[in-house]
Amino acid sequence: MFIRSLKNCSEFVAGDGTKLRELFNPLKDKELDLRYSFAHATIAPGNISLAHKLKTSEVYYILKGKGLMYIDGEEKEVSEGDIIYIPPFAEQKIKNIDNIDLEFICIVDPAWKPEDEIILNS
């Protein structure tokens, strides 16, 4: 049985500036027979992640707050309960437009690796 608590996960800043806590990643948690990674992300009010691309597909599930999601030039408002699919190599960023932290789950398939993240200059 594999159980991990968010409060026991170390926080780090991803290349796009988002605060992440990886709940699991099969590249690190060898006992997991999975392809994907699962992380909790936080963006402070008024902040925006850096424009970036991943070599892999990604899904965001919004837990708390409101944001503006940008994918390949398209912009949509997102909020609690929304799920967003981000195709591989899509230019993406998300902005917190609320007065509370924007919190969301990131599922990356295949599992997230720093070298699969391409930070853009836009």
PDB file of C-alpha atoms in Angstrom:
ATOM      1  CA  MET A   1       0.000   0.000   0.000  1.00  0.00           C
ATOM      2  CA  PHE A   2       1.350   3.416  -0.978  1.00  0.00           C
ATOM      3  CA  ILE A   3       0.017   6.467   0.884  1.00  0.00           C
ATOM      4  CA  ARG A   4       1.683   9.865   1.024  1.00  0.00           C
ATOM      5  CA  SER A   5       0.415  13.034   2.692  1.00  0.00           C
ATOM      6  CA  LEU A   6       0.772  16.424   1.017  1.00  0.00           C
ATOM      7  CA  LYS A   7       2.088  17.901   4.282  1.00  0.00           C
ATOM      8  CA  ASN A   8       5.028  15.448   4.128  1.00  0.00           C
ATOM      9  CA  CYS A   9       6.045  16.392   0.573  1.00  0.00           C
ATOM     10  CA  SER A  10       8.872  18.871   0.086  1.00  0.00           C
ATOM     11  CA  GLU A  11       7.967  22.007  -1.817  1.00  0.00           C
ATOM     12  CA  PHE A  12      10.152  23.132  -4.727  1.00  0.00           C
ATOM     13  CA  VAL A  13       9.868  25.695  -7.490  1.00  0.00           C
ATOM     14  CA  ALA A  14       9.500  24.230 -10.995  1.00  0.00           C
ATOM     15  CA  GLY A  15      11.180  25.816 -14.015  1.00  0.00           C
ATOM     16  CA  ASP A  16       7.990  27.766 -14.767  1.00  0.00           C
ATOM     17  CA  GLY A  17       8.000  29.368 -11.295  1.00  0.00           C
ATOM     18  CA  THR A  18       5.105  27.307  -9.913  1.00  0.00           C
ATOM     19  CA  LYS A  19       5.446  25.951  -6.354  1.00  0.00           C
ATOM     20  CA  LEU A  20       5.135  22.165  -6.566  1.00  0.00           C
ATOM     21  CA  ARG A  21       4.873  19.249  -4.194  1.00  0.00           C
ATOM     22  CA  GLU A  22       5.211  15.914  -5.938  1.00  0.00           C
ATOM     23  CA  LEU A  23       2.925  13.395  -4.302  1.00  0.00           C
ATOM     24  CA  PHE A  24       4.325  10.674  -6.471  1.00  0.00           C
ATOM     25  CA  ASN A  25       6.538  10.174  -9.467  1.00  0.00           C
ATOM     26  CA  PRO A  26       7.380   6.623 -10.610  1.00  0.00           C
ATOM     27  CA  LEU A  27      10.857   7.827 -11.602  1.00  0.00           C
ATOM     28  CA  LYS A  28      11.524   8.443  -7.888  1.00  0.00           C
ATOM     29  CA  ASP A  29       9.044   6.058  -6.260  1.00  0.00           C
ATOM     30  CA  LYS A  30      10.233   2.825  -7.853  1.00  0.00           C
ATOM     31  CA  GLU A  31       7.548   0.695  -6.180  1.00  0.00           C
ATOM     32  CA  LEU A  32       4.845   2.414  -8.257  1.00  0.00           C
ATOM     33  CA  ASP A  33       3.906   0.725 -11.518  1.00  0.00           C
ATOM     34  CA  LEU A  34       2.693   3.910 -13.243  1.00  0.00           C
ATOM     35  CA  ARG A  35       3.566   6.018 -16.264  1.00  0.00           C
ATOM     36  CA  TYR A  36       2.355   9.355 -14.860  1.00  0.00           C
ATOM     37  CA  SER A  37       3.376  11.728 -12.062  1.00  0.00           C
ATOM     38  CA  PHE A  38       0.984  13.532  -9.714  1.00  0.00           C
ATOM     39  CA  ALA A  39       1.778  16.884  -8.075  1.00  0.00           C
ATOM     40  CA  HIS A  40       0.066  19.675  -6.136  1.00  0.00           C
ATOM     41  CA  ALA A  41       0.769  23.176  -7.509  1.00  0.00           C
ATOM     42  CA  THR A  42       0.310  26.627  -5.962  1.00  0.00           C
ATOM     43  CA  ILE A  43       0.468  30.100  -7.499  1.00  0.00           C
ATOM     44  CA  ALA A  44       0.120  33.185  -5.269  1.00  0.00           C
ATOM     45  CA  PRO A  45      -2.472  35.896  -6.021  1.00  0.00           C
ATOM     46  CA  GLY A  46      -1.523  38.002  -9.055  1.00  0.00           C
ATOM     47  CA  ASN A  47       1.326  35.689 -10.094  1.00  0.00           C
ATOM     48  CA  ILE A  48       1.646  33.853 -13.408  1.00  0.00           C
ATOM     49  CA  SER A  49       3.700  30.826 -14.366  1.00  0.00           C
ATOM     50  CA  LEU A  50       6.366  31.364 -17.011  1.00  0.00           C
ATOM     51  CA  ALA A  51       5.372  30.426 -20.535  1.00  0.00           C
ATOM     52  CA  HIS A  52       6.619  26.906 -21.150  1.00  0.00           C
ATOM     53  CA  LYS A  53       6.118  23.659 -23.026  1.00  0.00           C
ATOM     54  CA  LEU A  54       6.351  20.070 -21.869  1.00  0.00           C
ATOM     55  CA  LYS A  55       7.392  17.216 -24.118  1.00  0.00           C
ATOM     56  CA  THR A  56       4.584  15.236 -22.478  1.00  0.00           C
ATOM     57  CA  SER A  57       0.833  15.647 -22.022  1.00  0.00           C
ATOM     58  CA  GLU A  58      -0.434  17.299 -18.860  1.00  0.00           C
ATOM     59  CA  VAL A  59      -3.742  17.661 -17.026  1.00  0.00           C
ATOM     60  CA  TYR A  60      -4.575  20.363 -14.464  1.00  0.00           C
ATOM     61  CA  TYR A  61      -7.440  19.954 -12.004  1.00  0.00           C
ATOM     62  CA  ILE A  62      -8.309  23.200 -10.194  1.00  0.00           C
ATOM     63  CA  LEU A  63      -8.817  22.708  -6.446  1.00  0.00           C
ATOM     64  CA  LYS A  64      -9.114  26.297  -5.223  1.00  0.00           C
ATOM     65  CA  GLY A  65      -9.130  29.828  -6.635  1.00  0.00           C
ATOM     66  CA  LYS A  66      -9.572  31.315 -10.112  1.00  0.00           C
ATOM     67  CA  GLY A  67      -7.106  31.620 -12.941  1.00  0.00           C
ATOM     68  CA  LEU A  68      -6.580  32.438 -16.579  1.00  0.00           C
ATOM     69  CA  MET A  69      -5.271  29.452 -18.519  1.00  0.00           C
ATOM     70  CA  TYR A  70      -3.314  30.130 -21.691  1.00  0.00           C
ATOM     71  CA  ILE A  71      -2.718  27.285 -24.158  1.00  0.00           C
ATOM     72  CA  ASP A  72      -1.275  27.965 -27.633  1.00  0.00           C
ATOM     73  CA  GLY A  73      -2.619  31.534 -27.746  1.00  0.00           C
ATOM     74  CA  GLU A  74      -6.089  30.647 -26.438  1.00  0.00           C
ATOM     75  CA  GLU A  75      -7.189  32.113 -23.072  1.00  0.00           C
ATOM     76  CA  LYS A  76      -9.949  30.825 -20.780  1.00  0.00           C
ATOM     77  CA  GLU A  77     -10.947  31.522 -17.188  1.00  0.00           C
ATOM     78  CA  VAL A  78     -10.763  28.458 -14.931  1.00  0.00           C
ATOM     79  CA  SER A  79     -11.933  27.822 -11.376  1.00  0.00           C
ATOM     80  CA  GLU A  80     -12.540  25.152  -8.753  1.00  0.00           C
ATOM     81  CA  GLY A  81     -13.661  21.860 -10.294  1.00  0.00           C
ATOM     82  CA  ASP A  82     -12.345  22.579 -13.796  1.00  0.00           C
ATOM     83  CA  ILE A  83     -10.049  20.122 -15.546  1.00  0.00           C
ATOM     84  CA  ILE A  84      -7.711  21.220 -18.351  1.00  0.00           C
ATOM     85  CA  TYR A  85      -5.937  19.016 -20.894  1.00  0.00           C
ATOM     86  CA  ILE A  86      -2.620  20.363 -22.208  1.00  0.00           C
ATOM     87  CA  PRO A  87      -1.236  18.507 -25.243  1.00  0.00           C
ATOM     88  CA  PRO A  88       2.479  17.731 -25.601  1.00  0.00           C
ATOM     89  CA  PHE A  89       4.537  20.729 -26.804  1.00  0.00           C
ATOM     90  CA  ALA A  90       1.657  23.187 -26.303  1.00  0.00           C
ATOM     91  CA  GLU A  91       2.747  26.637 -25.134  1.00  0.00           C
ATOM     92  CA  GLN A  92       1.133  27.138 -21.740  1.00  0.00           C
ATOM     93  CA  LYS A  93       0.947  29.341 -18.666  1.00  0.00           C
ATOM     94  CA  ILE A  94      -1.589  30.028 -15.940  1.00  0.00           C
ATOM     95  CA  LYS A  95      -2.269  33.245 -14.020  1.00  0.00           C
ATOM     96  CA  ASN A  96      -3.894  33.547 -10.602  1.00  0.00           C
ATOM     97  CA  ILE A  97      -6.669  36.163 -10.873  1.00  0.00           C
ATOM     98  CA  ASP A  98      -8.058  35.589  -7.377  1.00  0.00           C
ATOM     99  CA  ASN A  99      -7.138  37.030  -3.957  1.00  0.00           C
ATOM    100  CA  ILE A 100      -6.280  33.554  -2.605  1.00  0.00           C
ATOM    101  CA  ASP A 101      -3.706  30.990  -3.708  1.00  0.00           C
ATOM    102  CA  LEU A 102      -4.577  29.174  -6.911  1.00  0.00           C
ATOM    103  CA  GLU A 103      -4.184  25.469  -6.110  1.00  0.00           C
ATOM    104  CA  PHE A 104      -4.325  22.680  -8.655  1.00  0.00           C
ATOM    105  CA  ILE A 105      -3.260  19.121  -9.317  1.00  0.00           C
ATOM    106  CA  CYS A 106      -0.837  18.399 -12.185  1.00  0.00           C
ATOM    107  CA  ILE A 107      -0.838  14.980 -13.798  1.00  0.00           C
ATOM    108  CA  VAL A 108       1.959  14.491 -16.336  1.00  0.00           C
ATOM    109  CA  ASP A 109       2.121  11.451 -18.631  1.00  0.00           C
ATOM    110  CA  PRO A 110       4.733  10.109 -19.020  1.00  0.00           C
ATOM    111  CA  ALA A 111       6.043  11.204 -15.624  1.00  0.00           C
ATOM    112  CA  TRP A 112       7.452  14.726 -15.222  1.00  0.00           C
ATOM    113  CA  LYS A 113      11.188  15.237 -15.578  1.00  0.00           C
ATOM    114  CA  PRO A 114      12.847  18.677 -15.385  1.00  0.00           C
ATOM    115  CA  GLU A 115      14.575  18.091 -18.729  1.00  0.00           C
ATOM    116  CA  ASP A 116      11.156  17.682 -20.423  1.00  0.00           C
ATOM    117  CA  GLU A 117      10.202  21.278 -19.521  1.00  0.00           C
ATOM    118  CA  ILE A 118      11.082  24.004 -22.039  1.00  0.00           C
ATOM    119  CA  ILE A 119      10.910  27.565 -20.651  1.00  0.00           C
ATOM    120  CA  LEU A 120       9.993  30.183 -23.277  1.00  0.00           C
ATOM    121  CA  ASN A 121      10.915  33.858 -23.520  1.00  0.00           C
ATOM    122  CA  SER A 122       7.383  35.200 -23.878  1.00  0.00           C
TER     123      SER A 122
END
